[in-house]
Short mmCIF file of C-alpha atoms in Angstrom, two decimals:
data_model
loop_
_atom_site.label_atom_id
_atom_site.label_comp_id
_atom_site.label_asym_id
_atom_site.label_seq_id
_atom_site.Cartn_x
_atom_site.Cartn_y
_atom_site.Cartn_z
CA MET V 1 2.75 -8.97 -12.62
CA LYS V 2 3.34 -11.55 -15.36
CA SER V 3 5.63 -13.58 -13.09
CA ILE V 4 3.00 -13.61 -10.33
CA LEU V 5 0.25 -14.72 -12.72
CA LYS V 6 2.56 -17.43 -14.09
CA LYS V 7 3.37 -18.57 -10.56
CA ASN V 8 -0.37 -18.89 -9.80
CA SER V 9 -1.36 -20.27 -13.23
CA LYS V 10 -2.69 -23.58 -11.83
CA ILE V 11 -5.11 -22.00 -9.40
CA LEU V 12 -6.20 -19.48 -12.07
CA CYS V 13 -6.97 -22.38 -14.45
CA LEU V 14 -9.01 -23.94 -11.65
CA VAL V 15 -10.94 -20.67 -11.29
CA VAL V 16 -11.75 -20.66 -15.04
CA PHE V 17 -12.83 -24.32 -14.85
CA PHE V 18 -15.30 -23.66 -12.01
CA LEU V 19 -16.61 -20.53 -13.77
CA ILE V 20 -17.46 -22.60 -16.86
CA ILE V 21 -19.02 -25.45 -14.85
CA THR V 22 -21.11 -23.06 -12.71
CA ASN V 23 -22.44 -21.16 -15.73
CA VAL V 24 -23.30 -24.32 -17.67
CA LEU V 25 -25.23 -25.64 -14.65
CA SER V 26 -26.95 -22.25 -14.12
CA VAL V 27 -28.20 -22.23 -17.74
CA THR V 28 -29.08 -25.94 -17.66
CA HIS V 29 -31.24 -25.49 -14.60
CA PRO V 30 -34.19 -23.81 -16.45
CA LEU V 31 -33.73 -26.27 -19.36
CA VAL V 32 -34.86 -29.09 -17.07
CA LEU V 33 -37.98 -27.09 -16.16
CA LYS V 34 -38.59 -26.57 -19.90
CA GLN V 35 -38.55 -30.33 -20.41
CA ILE V 36 -41.06 -30.77 -17.58
CA LEU V 37 -43.40 -28.18 -19.13
CA ASP V 38 -43.13 -29.87 -22.55
CA ILE V 39 -44.09 -33.34 -21.29
CA ASP V 40 -46.88 -35.12 -23.10
CA PHE V 41 -49.18 -36.01 -20.22
CA ASN V 42 -50.93 -38.61 -22.39
CA ASP V 43 -47.76 -40.66 -22.44
CA ASN V 44 -48.10 -44.01 -20.71
CA ASN V 45 -44.73 -43.56 -19.02
CA ILE V 46 -45.57 -40.12 -17.63
CA VAL V 47 -44.79 -41.12 -14.02
CA ILE V 48 -41.34 -42.48 -14.94
CA ILE V 49 -40.56 -39.42 -17.10
CA LEU V 50 -41.58 -37.00 -14.34
CA ARG V 51 -39.59 -38.98 -11.78
CA ASN V 52 -36.47 -38.98 -14.00
CA LEU V 53 -36.77 -35.26 -14.73
CA ALA V 54 -37.24 -34.54 -11.02
CA VAL V 55 -34.08 -36.54 -10.23
CA VAL V 56 -32.15 -34.66 -12.97
CA TYR V 57 -33.46 -31.33 -11.65
CA ILE V 58 -32.36 -32.16 -8.08
CA ILE V 59 -28.94 -33.41 -9.24
CA VAL V 60 -28.35 -30.25 -11.35
CA HIS V 61 -29.43 -28.12 -8.38
CA ILE V 62 -27.09 -29.92 -5.97
CA PHE V 63 -24.14 -29.73 -8.39
CA LEU V 64 -24.88 -26.03 -8.98
CA ILE V 65 -24.73 -25.31 -5.24
CA ILE V 66 -21.52 -27.33 -4.85
CA SER V 67 -19.85 -25.73 -7.89
CA LYS V 68 -20.74 -22.20 -6.69
CA ASP V 69 -19.32 -22.95 -3.27
CA LEU V 70 -16.11 -24.44 -4.75
CA ARG V 71 -15.84 -21.54 -7.21
CA ASN V 72 -16.04 -18.97 -4.42
CA THR V 73 -13.55 -20.89 -2.27
CA VAL V 74 -11.01 -21.20 -5.10
CA ILE V 75 -11.44 -17.54 -6.08
CA ASN V 76 -10.91 -16.34 -2.49
CA LYS V 77 -7.81 -18.51 -2.12
CA ALA V 78 -6.42 -17.32 -5.46
CA MET V 79 -7.12 -13.68 -4.61
CA SER V 80 -5.41 -14.01 -1.20
CA LYS V 81 -2.37 -15.73 -2.76
CA ILE V 82 -1.97 -13.19 -5.58
CA LEU V 83 -2.52 -10.30 -3.15
CA LYS V 84 0.19 -11.66 -0.86
CA ASP V 85 2.65 -12.34 -3.71
CA LEU V 86 2.15 -8.93 -5.29
CA ARG V 87 2.48 -7.07 -1.99
CA GLU V 88 5.57 -9.10 -1.07
CA LYS V 89 7.19 -8.45 -4.45
CA LEU V 90 6.55 -4.71 -4.29
CA PHE V 91 7.57 -4.40 -0.64
CA CYS V 92 10.83 -6.34 -1.15
CA HIS V 93 11.61 -4.28 -4.27
CA VAL V 94 11.04 -0.98 -2.42
CA LEU V 95 13.13 -2.28 0.50
CA LYS V 96 16.15 -2.61 -1.84
CA TRP V 97 16.01 0.96 -3.12
CA ASN V 98 18.82 3.39 -2.52
CA MET V 99 18.10 6.69 -0.79
CA GLU V 100 18.06 8.68 -4.05
CA THR V 101 15.14 6.58 -5.27
CA TYR V 102 13.27 7.02 -1.98
CA GLN V 103 13.57 10.78 -2.40
CA LYS V 104 11.38 10.63 -5.53
CA TYR V 105 8.31 9.54 -3.54
CA ASN V 106 6.66 10.55 -0.29
CA SER V 107 5.67 7.94 2.27
CA SER V 108 1.92 8.24 1.57
CA GLU V 109 2.49 7.39 -2.12
CA ILE V 110 4.37 4.19 -1.32
CA TYR V 111 1.86 3.27 1.40
CA THR V 112 -1.03 3.73 -1.04
CA ARG V 113 0.69 1.54 -3.66
CA LEU V 114 1.27 -1.22 -1.08
CA THR V 115 -2.31 -1.17 0.21
CA ALA V 116 -5.13 0.36 -1.84
CA ASP V 117 -3.50 -0.02 -5.28
CA ILE V 118 -2.54 -3.66 -4.72
CA ASP V 119 -6.07 -4.37 -3.46
CA ASN V 120 -7.43 -2.82 -6.68
CA VAL V 121 -5.11 -4.89 -8.88
CA SER V 122 -5.90 -8.16 -7.10
CA ALA V 123 -9.60 -7.30 -7.37
CA LEU V 124 -9.07 -6.72 -11.10
CA PHE V 125 -7.82 -10.23 -11.75
CA LEU V 126 -10.01 -12.18 -9.37
CA GLY V 127 -12.90 -9.80 -8.82
CA THR V 128 -13.60 -7.59 -11.82
CA LEU V 129 -12.35 -9.93 -14.55
CA GLN V 130 -13.90 -12.95 -12.86
CA VAL V 131 -17.30 -11.22 -12.75
CA LEU V 132 -16.95 -10.09 -16.38
CA VAL V 133 -16.01 -13.56 -17.62
CA ASN V 134 -18.74 -15.14 -15.52
CA ASP V 135 -21.49 -12.74 -16.69
CA VAL V 136 -20.45 -12.64 -20.36
CA LEU V 137 -20.30 -16.45 -20.46
CA TYR V 138 -23.69 -16.69 -18.72
CA ILE V 139 -25.39 -14.30 -21.18
CA ALA V 140 -23.74 -16.01 -24.16
CA LEU V 141 -25.04 -19.40 -23.02
CA MET V 142 -28.54 -17.95 -22.46
CA VAL V 143 -28.59 -16.54 -26.02
CA ILE V 144 -27.46 -19.89 -27.49
CA PHE V 145 -30.14 -21.86 -25.64
CA MET V 146 -32.83 -19.29 -26.58
CA PHE V 147 -32.04 -19.78 -30.27
CA LEU V 148 -32.05 -23.53 -29.81
CA ALA V 149 -35.52 -23.26 -28.25
CA ASP V 150 -37.09 -20.95 -30.87
CA ILE V 151 -35.40 -18.50 -33.26
CA LYS V 152 -38.19 -15.87 -33.39
CA LEU V 153 -38.65 -15.86 -29.63
CA ALA V 154 -34.88 -15.60 -29.26
CA ILE V 155 -34.82 -12.50 -31.51
CA ILE V 156 -37.41 -10.79 -29.26
CA GLY V 157 -35.38 -11.86 -26.23
CA CYS V 158 -32.12 -10.52 -27.74
CA ILE V 159 -33.74 -7.15 -28.56
CA ALA V 160 -34.92 -6.91 -24.94
CA MET V 161 -31.40 -7.78 -23.73
CA ILE V 162 -29.81 -5.13 -25.98
CA ILE V 163 -32.20 -2.40 -24.78
CA THR V 164 -31.61 -3.48 -21.15
CA ALA V 165 -27.85 -3.37 -21.80
CA VAL V 166 -28.03 0.19 -23.20
CA ILE V 167 -30.09 1.37 -20.21
CA SER V 168 -27.70 -0.38 -17.79
CA TYR V 169 -24.67 1.24 -19.45
CA ILE V 170 -26.12 4.79 -19.39
CA PHE V 171 -27.35 4.63 -15.81
CA THR V 172 -24.33 2.72 -14.44
CA HIS V 173 -22.00 5.30 -15.98
CA GLN V 174 -23.98 8.19 -14.48
CA VAL V 175 -24.21 6.51 -11.07
CA ALA V 176 -20.41 5.92 -11.09
CA LYS V 177 -19.80 9.61 -11.89
CA ALA V 178 -22.08 10.74 -9.06
CA ASN V 179 -20.46 8.25 -6.65
CA LYS V 180 -16.99 9.53 -7.60
CA GLN V 181 -18.09 13.08 -6.81
CA ILE V 182 -19.44 11.90 -3.43
CA LEU V 183 -16.10 10.25 -2.60
CA ASN V 184 -14.20 13.39 -3.63
CA LYS V 185 -16.37 15.48 -1.32
CA ARG V 186 -15.84 12.97 1.49
CA ASP V 187 -12.06 13.24 1.02
CA LYS V 188 -12.37 17.03 1.15
CA GLU V 189 -14.42 16.77 4.36
CA ASN V 190 -11.81 14.48 5.94
CA ARG V 191 -9.07 16.98 5.11
CA GLN V 192 -11.12 19.80 6.63
CA TYR V 193 -11.90 17.74 9.77
CA SER V 194 -8.19 16.90 10.12
CA GLU V 195 -7.20 20.53 9.67
CA MET V 196 -9.77 21.61 12.25
CA TYR V 197 -8.55 18.99 14.75
CA ASN V 198 -4.82 19.66 14.27
CA LYS V 199 -5.24 23.44 14.35
CA ASN V 200 -7.87 23.71 17.05
CA LYS V 201 -5.75 26.11 19.12
CA LEU V 202 -5.46 28.45 16.16
CA THR V 203 -9.24 28.23 15.66
CA TYR V 204 -9.97 29.22 19.25
CA LEU V 205 -7.30 31.91 19.55
CA PHE V 206 -8.41 33.72 16.41
CA LYS V 207 -12.14 32.94 16.76
CA LEU V 208 -12.35 31.06 13.48
CA GLN V 209 -15.26 28.79 14.50
CA LYS V 210 -17.82 30.49 12.25
CA ASN V 211 -15.53 30.50 9.21
CA THR V 212 -14.60 26.86 9.79
CA ALA V 213 -18.25 25.81 10.19
CA LYS V 214 -19.21 27.75 7.06
CA LYS V 215 -16.46 26.07 5.04
CA ILE V 216 -17.41 22.55 6.21
CA ASN V 217 -21.14 23.17 5.72
CA LYS V 218 -20.48 24.23 2.13
CA THR V 219 -18.69 20.93 1.46
CA LEU V 220 -21.50 18.98 3.16
CA ASP V 221 -24.09 20.74 0.97
CA GLU V 222 -22.06 19.81 -2.13
CA GLU V 223 -21.95 16.19 -1.01
CA LEU V 224 -25.70 16.23 -0.34
CA PHE V 225 -26.32 17.50 -3.90
CA TYR V 226 -24.40 14.59 -5.44
CA ARG V 227 -26.05 12.10 -3.06
CA LYS V 228 -29.49 13.26 -4.23
CA LYS V 229 -28.31 12.96 -7.83
CA PHE V 230 -27.01 9.44 -7.11
CA ILE V 231 -30.36 8.37 -5.56
CA PHE V 232 -32.35 9.97 -8.39
CA ILE V 233 -30.39 8.21 -11.16
CA GLU V 234 -30.25 4.86 -9.37
CA SER V 235 -33.99 4.90 -8.67
CA PHE V 236 -34.75 4.85 -12.42
CA THR V 237 -32.61 1.83 -13.31
CA TYR V 238 -34.80 -0.92 -11.87
CA PRO V 239 -38.22 0.35 -13.07
CA LEU V 240 -36.91 0.96 -16.60
CA SER V 241 -35.34 -2.49 -16.82
CA THR V 242 -38.50 -4.06 -15.40
CA THR V 243 -40.62 -2.19 -17.96
CA ILE V 244 -38.44 -3.44 -20.82
CA GLN V 245 -38.75 -6.99 -19.53
CA ALA V 246 -42.54 -6.64 -19.19
CA LEU V 247 -42.81 -5.33 -22.78
CA ALA V 248 -40.66 -8.19 -24.04
CA ILE V 249 -42.86 -10.73 -22.23
CA TYR V 250 -45.96 -9.02 -23.68
CA PHE V 251 -44.61 -9.24 -27.25
CA ILE V 252 -43.66 -12.91 -26.74
CA LEU V 253 -47.14 -13.77 -25.50
CA GLN V 254 -48.78 -11.66 -28.24
CA TYR V 255 -46.61 -13.36 -30.84
CA THR V 256 -47.32 -16.90 -29.60
CA LEU V 257 -51.09 -16.29 -29.40
CA ASN V 258 -51.33 -14.93 -32.95
CA ILE V 259 -49.40 -17.45 -35.01
CA ASN V 260 -50.54 -20.66 -36.58
CA SER V 261 -47.40 -22.67 -35.86
CA PHE V 262 -47.00 -24.44 -32.52
CA ILE V 263 -44.53 -23.13 -29.89
CA SER V 264 -44.09 -25.24 -26.80
CA LEU V 265 -44.90 -23.85 -23.36
CA GLY V 266 -41.40 -24.85 -22.22
CA SER V 267 -39.77 -22.69 -24.95
CA ILE V 268 -41.89 -19.68 -23.95
CA TYR V 269 -40.97 -20.21 -20.29
CA LEU V 270 -37.27 -20.60 -21.16
CA VAL V 271 -37.02 -17.36 -23.15
CA ILE V 272 -39.02 -15.37 -20.59
CA ASN V 273 -36.86 -16.75 -17.76
CA TYR V 274 -33.64 -15.77 -19.56
CA ILE V 275 -34.97 -12.26 -20.29
CA LYS V 276 -35.69 -11.79 -16.58
CA ASP V 277 -32.29 -13.23 -15.55
CA CYS V 278 -30.20 -11.07 -17.90
CA ARG V 279 -30.68 -7.75 -16.05
CA GLU V 280 -28.42 -8.50 -13.08
CA PRO V 281 -25.39 -9.79 -15.06
CA LEU V 282 -25.71 -6.88 -17.52
CA ASN V 283 -25.63 -4.40 -14.64
CA GLU V 284 -22.63 -6.17 -13.17
CA ILE V 285 -20.76 -6.07 -16.50
CA PHE V 286 -21.04 -2.28 -16.82
CA GLU V 287 -20.29 -1.72 -13.14
CA GLN V 288 -17.11 -3.75 -13.51
CA LEU V 289 -16.12 -1.89 -16.67
CA GLU V 290 -16.11 1.27 -14.56
CA GLU V 291 -13.95 -0.49 -11.94
CA ILE V 292 -11.46 -1.67 -14.59
CA GLN V 293 -10.35 1.92 -15.27
CA SER V 294 -9.49 2.41 -11.59
CA SER V 295 -7.74 -0.98 -11.41
CA PHE V 296 -5.60 -0.31 -14.48
CA MET V 297 -4.57 3.06 -13.04
CA SER V 298 -3.47 1.23 -9.88
CA LEU V 299 -1.57 -1.33 -11.97
CA LYS V 300 0.16 1.49 -13.85
CA ARG V 301 1.22 3.17 -10.60
CA ILE V 302 2.55 -0.13 -9.18
CA ASN V 303 4.53 -0.82 -12.36
CA ILE V 304 6.19 2.59 -12.04
CA LEU V 305 7.61 1.50 -8.67
CA LEU V 306 8.57 -1.98 -9.92
CA LYS V 307 10.45 -0.46 -12.86
CA GLU V 308 12.61 1.71 -10.62
CA ASN V 309 16.22 0.66 -11.16
CA GLY V 310 17.63 2.38 -8.07
CA VAL V 311 18.24 -0.89 -6.24
CA GLU V 312 21.06 -0.83 -3.70
CA ASP V 313 23.43 -3.82 -3.77
CA ILE V 314 25.00 -3.90 -0.30
CA GLU V 315 27.06 -7.01 -1.15
CA LYS V 316 28.93 -5.44 -4.08
CA GLY V 317 32.58 -4.43 -3.47
CA LYS V 318 35.61 -5.53 -1.47
CA ILE V 319 35.02 -7.31 1.83
CA ASP V 320 36.36 -5.46 4.89
CA GLU V 321 34.59 -6.54 8.07
CA ASN V 322 36.88 -4.51 10.35
CA LEU V 323 37.00 -1.16 8.57
CA LYS V 324 38.89 1.47 10.59
CA GLY V 325 41.55 4.13 10.38
CA ASP V 326 41.70 7.82 9.48
CA ILE V 327 38.70 9.25 7.67
CA GLU V 328 39.67 11.51 4.79
CA PHE V 329 37.48 13.65 2.53
CA GLU V 330 39.24 14.73 -0.68
CA ASN V 331 37.60 17.45 -2.81
CA VAL V 332 34.11 16.02 -2.33
CA TYR V 333 31.20 17.52 -4.28
CA MET V 334 27.57 16.59 -3.60
CA GLN V 335 24.26 17.80 -4.97
CA TYR V 336 20.57 16.90 -4.90
CA GLY V 337 19.34 17.39 -8.45
CA ASP V 338 20.46 20.91 -9.42
CA ASN V 339 20.98 21.97 -5.80
CA LYS V 340 24.67 21.87 -4.84
CA VAL V 341 24.98 20.89 -1.16
CA LEU V 342 28.70 20.20 -0.66
CA ASN V 343 31.39 22.07 -2.56
CA ASP V 344 35.04 20.91 -2.60
CA ILE V 345 35.03 19.45 0.93
CA SER V 346 38.44 18.32 2.22
CA PHE V 347 39.52 17.39 5.77
CA ILE V 348 40.98 14.51 7.81
CA ILE V 349 39.58 12.89 10.95
CA LYS V 350 42.24 10.95 12.82
CA GLU V 351 41.40 7.48 14.12
CA GLY V 352 40.36 7.55 17.78
CA SER V 353 39.62 11.27 17.83
CA LYS V 354 36.42 13.12 18.66
CA VAL V 355 35.46 15.60 15.97
CA THR V 356 32.53 17.99 15.83
CA ILE V 357 30.94 19.13 12.57
CA ALA V 358 29.39 22.56 13.23
CA GLY V 359 27.51 25.16 11.23
CA LYS V 360 24.10 26.67 10.67
CA THR V 361 21.08 24.59 9.65
CA GLY V 362 21.20 23.57 5.99
CA VAL V 363 24.96 23.90 5.43
CA GLY V 364 25.35 20.16 4.73
CA LYS V 365 26.41 18.65 8.08
CA THR V 366 23.98 15.70 7.98
CA THR V 367 24.57 15.23 4.24
CA LEU V 368 28.28 14.88 4.97
CA MET V 369 27.56 11.93 7.26
CA ASN V 370 24.99 10.43 4.86
CA ILE V 371 27.56 10.11 2.08
CA LEU V 372 30.10 8.69 4.55
CA MET V 373 27.60 5.92 5.35
CA ARG V 374 26.94 5.45 1.61
CA LEU V 375 23.26 6.41 1.98
CA TYR V 376 23.75 8.79 -0.94
CA SER V 377 26.35 8.89 -3.69
CA PHE V 378 28.49 11.98 -4.17
CA LYS V 379 29.27 13.63 -7.51
CA SER V 380 33.05 13.74 -7.38
CA GLY V 381 36.05 13.48 -5.06
CA ARG V 382 37.03 10.65 -2.72
CA ILE V 383 36.25 9.51 0.79
CA LEU V 384 38.82 7.21 2.40
CA ILE V 385 38.66 5.17 5.61
CA GLY V 386 42.05 3.78 6.58
CA GLY V 387 43.30 4.73 3.12
CA LYS V 388 40.56 2.67 1.40
CA ASP V 389 38.11 4.27 -1.02
CA ILE V 390 34.62 3.67 0.43
CA THR V 391 33.09 3.38 -3.07
CA LYS V 392 35.18 0.20 -3.54
CA ILE V 393 34.13 -1.39 -0.23
CA ARG V 394 30.92 -3.34 0.42
CA ILE V 395 28.15 -1.06 1.69
CA LYS V 396 27.28 -3.82 4.15
CA ASP V 397 30.73 -3.57 5.79
CA ILE V 398 30.72 0.24 5.88
CA ARG V 399 27.42 0.35 7.76
CA LYS V 400 28.42 -2.54 10.00
CA ASN V 401 31.42 -0.53 11.21
CA ILE V 402 29.50 2.73 11.73
CA SER V 403 27.04 3.21 14.60
CA TYR V 404 24.67 6.12 14.07
CA ILE V 405 22.18 8.07 16.17
CA SER V 406 20.09 10.50 14.19
CA GLN V 407 18.63 13.84 15.19
CA THR V 408 15.15 12.32 14.74
CA PRO V 409 14.89 9.08 16.76
CA TYR V 410 13.46 6.12 14.83
CA ILE V 411 11.31 3.81 16.93
CA LEU V 412 9.55 0.63 15.81
CA GLU V 413 6.23 -0.38 17.36
CA ASP V 414 7.82 -3.37 19.08
CA THR V 415 9.30 -4.30 22.45
CA LEU V 416 11.84 -2.00 24.06
CA LYS V 417 14.49 -4.69 23.75
CA ASN V 418 13.88 -5.28 20.04
CA ASN V 419 14.12 -1.52 19.48
CA ILE V 420 17.54 -1.54 21.12
CA VAL V 421 19.13 -4.74 19.78
CA LEU V 422 17.60 -4.49 16.26
CA GLY V 423 18.07 -8.19 15.56
CA ASP V 424 21.50 -8.53 17.17
CA GLU V 425 20.93 -11.50 19.49
CA SER V 426 24.44 -11.23 20.96
CA ILE V 427 23.35 -8.19 23.00
CA THR V 428 22.15 -9.43 26.39
CA ASP V 429 19.66 -7.91 28.86
CA GLU V 430 22.49 -7.28 31.31
CA GLN V 431 24.47 -5.32 28.72
CA ILE V 432 21.40 -3.19 28.00
CA LYS V 433 20.81 -2.50 31.71
CA THR V 434 24.48 -1.67 32.32
CA ALA V 435 24.57 0.77 29.40
CA ALA V 436 21.24 2.28 30.54
CA LYS V 437 22.70 2.86 34.01
CA GLU V 438 25.77 4.57 32.56
CA ILE V 439 23.69 7.10 30.62
CA GLY V 440 21.10 7.65 33.38
CA PHE V 441 18.30 5.79 31.63
CA GLU V 442 17.95 3.12 34.34
CA SER V 443 15.20 4.93 36.30
CA THR V 444 13.11 5.37 33.13
CA LEU V 445 13.72 1.74 32.20
CA ASN V 446 12.39 0.60 35.59
CA LYS V 447 9.15 2.51 35.01
CA PHE V 448 8.16 0.19 32.19
CA LYS V 449 5.69 -2.37 33.54
CA ASP V 450 7.17 -5.29 31.54
CA GLY V 451 10.71 -3.97 31.50
CA LEU V 452 12.59 -4.68 28.29
CA ASN V 453 9.61 -6.70 27.03
CA GLU V 454 7.31 -3.66 27.12
CA THR V 455 5.83 -2.81 23.70
CA ILE V 456 6.58 0.82 22.93
CA SER V 457 5.61 3.32 20.25
CA LYS V 458 6.62 6.86 19.39
CA SER V 459 3.32 8.26 20.62
CA ASN V 460 3.66 7.13 24.27
CA LEU V 461 7.25 8.31 24.85
CA SER V 462 8.71 11.79 25.28
CA TYR V 463 11.23 13.08 22.76
CA GLY V 464 13.99 12.84 25.37
CA GLN V 465 13.13 9.19 26.08
CA LEU V 466 13.10 8.41 22.36
CA GLN V 467 16.52 9.98 21.99
CA MET V 468 17.93 8.05 24.94
CA ILE V 469 16.68 4.75 23.47
CA ALA V 470 18.30 5.63 20.15
CA PHE V 471 21.54 6.53 21.95
CA LEU V 472 21.47 3.26 23.90
CA ARG V 473 20.99 1.39 20.62
CA ALA V 474 23.99 3.10 19.04
CA ILE V 475 26.48 2.47 21.83
CA LEU V 476 25.49 -1.20 22.22
CA HIS V 477 26.11 -1.91 18.54
CA LYS V 478 29.87 -1.71 18.92
CA ALA V 479 31.56 -0.09 15.95
CA ASN V 480 34.84 1.50 14.89
CA ILE V 481 33.15 4.78 13.98
CA TYR V 482 30.34 6.52 15.86
CA ILE V 483 28.24 9.33 14.42
CA PHE V 484 26.03 11.35 16.75
CA ASP V 485 23.64 13.87 15.17
CA GLU V 486 22.74 16.38 17.93
CA PRO V 487 23.16 13.68 20.64
CA THR V 488 22.27 15.85 23.64
CA SER V 489 19.33 17.86 22.32
CA ASN V 490 16.19 17.64 24.51
CA ILE V 491 18.17 16.06 27.35
CA ASP V 492 18.70 17.63 30.79
CA LEU V 493 22.15 18.86 31.83
CA LYS V 494 22.77 15.99 34.27
CA THR V 495 22.09 13.35 31.60
CA GLU V 496 24.08 15.37 29.07
CA ASP V 497 27.11 15.26 31.36
CA ARG V 498 26.84 11.47 31.62
CA ILE V 499 26.53 11.14 27.86
CA GLN V 500 29.59 13.36 27.31
CA LYS V 501 31.62 11.16 29.65
CA LEU V 502 30.37 8.05 27.85
CA ILE V 503 31.33 9.55 24.47
CA ASP V 504 34.79 10.27 25.89
CA ARG V 505 35.04 6.62 26.90
CA ILE V 506 33.92 5.49 23.40
CA THR V 507 36.56 7.75 21.84
CA LYS V 508 39.33 5.73 23.52
CA LYS V 509 38.47 2.76 21.29
CA SER V 510 36.64 4.33 18.35
CA THR V 511 36.43 7.43 16.19
CA VAL V 512 33.56 9.73 17.15
CA ILE V 513 31.95 12.32 14.86
CA ILE V 514 29.40 14.68 16.40
CA ILE V 515 27.04 17.03 14.59
CA ALA V 516 26.21 19.67 17.20
CA HIS V 517 25.16 23.21 18.02
CA ARG V 518 25.60 23.17 21.79
CA LYS V 519 28.67 25.06 23.00
CA SER V 520 29.50 22.42 25.61
CA THR V 521 29.62 19.68 22.97
CA ILE V 522 31.71 21.74 20.56
CA GLU V 523 34.26 22.86 23.18
CA ASN V 524 34.85 19.28 24.33
CA SER V 525 36.01 18.06 20.89
CA ASP V 526 39.51 17.37 19.60
CA LYS V 527 38.74 19.09 16.31
CA ILE V 528 35.94 21.34 15.13
CA ILE V 529 35.10 21.56 11.43
CA TYR V 530 32.92 24.57 10.64
CA LEU V 531 30.83 24.44 7.46
CA LYS V 532 29.40 27.43 5.64
CA ASP V 533 27.45 27.42 2.36
CA GLY V 534 28.46 23.80 1.70
CA LYS V 535 32.18 24.49 2.16
CA VAL V 536 34.71 24.03 4.95
CA ASP V 537 34.88 27.51 6.48
CA LEU V 538 37.24 26.76 9.36
CA ILE V 539 39.03 23.82 10.97
CA LYS V 540 39.93 24.38 14.60
CA ASN V 541 42.16 21.95 16.52
CA LYS V 542 41.47 22.07 20.25
CA TYR V 543 43.94 19.42 21.24
CA ALA V 544 46.81 17.72 19.54
CA VAL V 545 45.64 14.81 17.43
#
């Protein structure tokens, strides 16, 4: 955060400058009216004096309007710039994390930090703090000018301000508490609405409508209670403040009418005007003090992410842009926290072979491939590719030489082509269409209105279509090693046969590793490695390798 504030120090100084100018002009504005009220109308130059004061009043008014407009423009620009810089810094930092660091947080946490929390922090520096500085400076200037006008009147004015401040603090605090309760109830309602919507079949099948309605109505009644409390508290703030101001004005007039010494009409007007003007900035100050707590909590949560040291350096290690050869696991151990996932794993996958990793769900098949791709680090042992220790090779080169299709297809909300090429501009439209024809995806491809330029999303495609796109992506990014995680799940038998033939063709030039349950996939492999309880249970060679 310090680096971002330092980077934007010039525009922040400009914000402070316009805050000072605007407040000085705001306080000076009634001073001109005071001078008009204090004019000696017996003066021979009364016309000239009035004309000059009128000119000054108009000039101050014009400059006040201009300064407020410039202040708001500068503040909005500064807020947008800081918001962008902070979000960019956090996003880029999160983007560099290794997978172990990602595991510490769920997606909603990171999303909230990048959106709502950053909005709160930017509002703190150019919303909350700006308002506080502006209002505190404005009140301070009003107090100074009151004392310059008349000390005794200023004392009455200050007492009125203090009482107004106490009332504002008490009621603002109570209103904030009630509002927080309302928001909590709204969140609870949203969760209940979501649950009702997502589980509507369950509701109808088990006739839970009455119970669901009763539960939601209870939450709505709770929200209504806090809304009434909010309205009740808020309705007292204005009349109480107005009463205090009226009493202060009464005491000022009573004081001025019952003293022998002369007090100018302009001084009386000035003090009364400042007493009336103080209520709004005082309310704003205490409202912003409530907001500061929320903003600092957001800043604390953002700093937790920024302090994460789990940054992945994909450029570190020996350069090997054509990594290939036998894949060898030597006594590999792997665990997540205290949970041991892989235990003394050892096997060899010959270059150019097709090997299936089989076993029940949760035995460590996908984890095995994750550590091969350096997505996670393993506790002990060695993994070699072509006799080279993968921990000594650049992560960038390892992933460049491995093409992967996961069990859960990942689709970006972008064009079909961009989802396939993923930034690789060397892949042409013809190559995509040829590969699509080979795997039986051509007919589906032709259904898209804009072809490869059609914008797609996960919601408007079937699971089988998503998997085919992911498969197409993997085979077009030519690599020395291919990893397929359940490649033929949710695909019809005809398409599966095409994919199997295509995998056989890939195997002639590359090493293929398949994580599978289907019997047809397993039986068609050169070697089958069965895992059980995180260990190699059986290695079965189907063909000579």
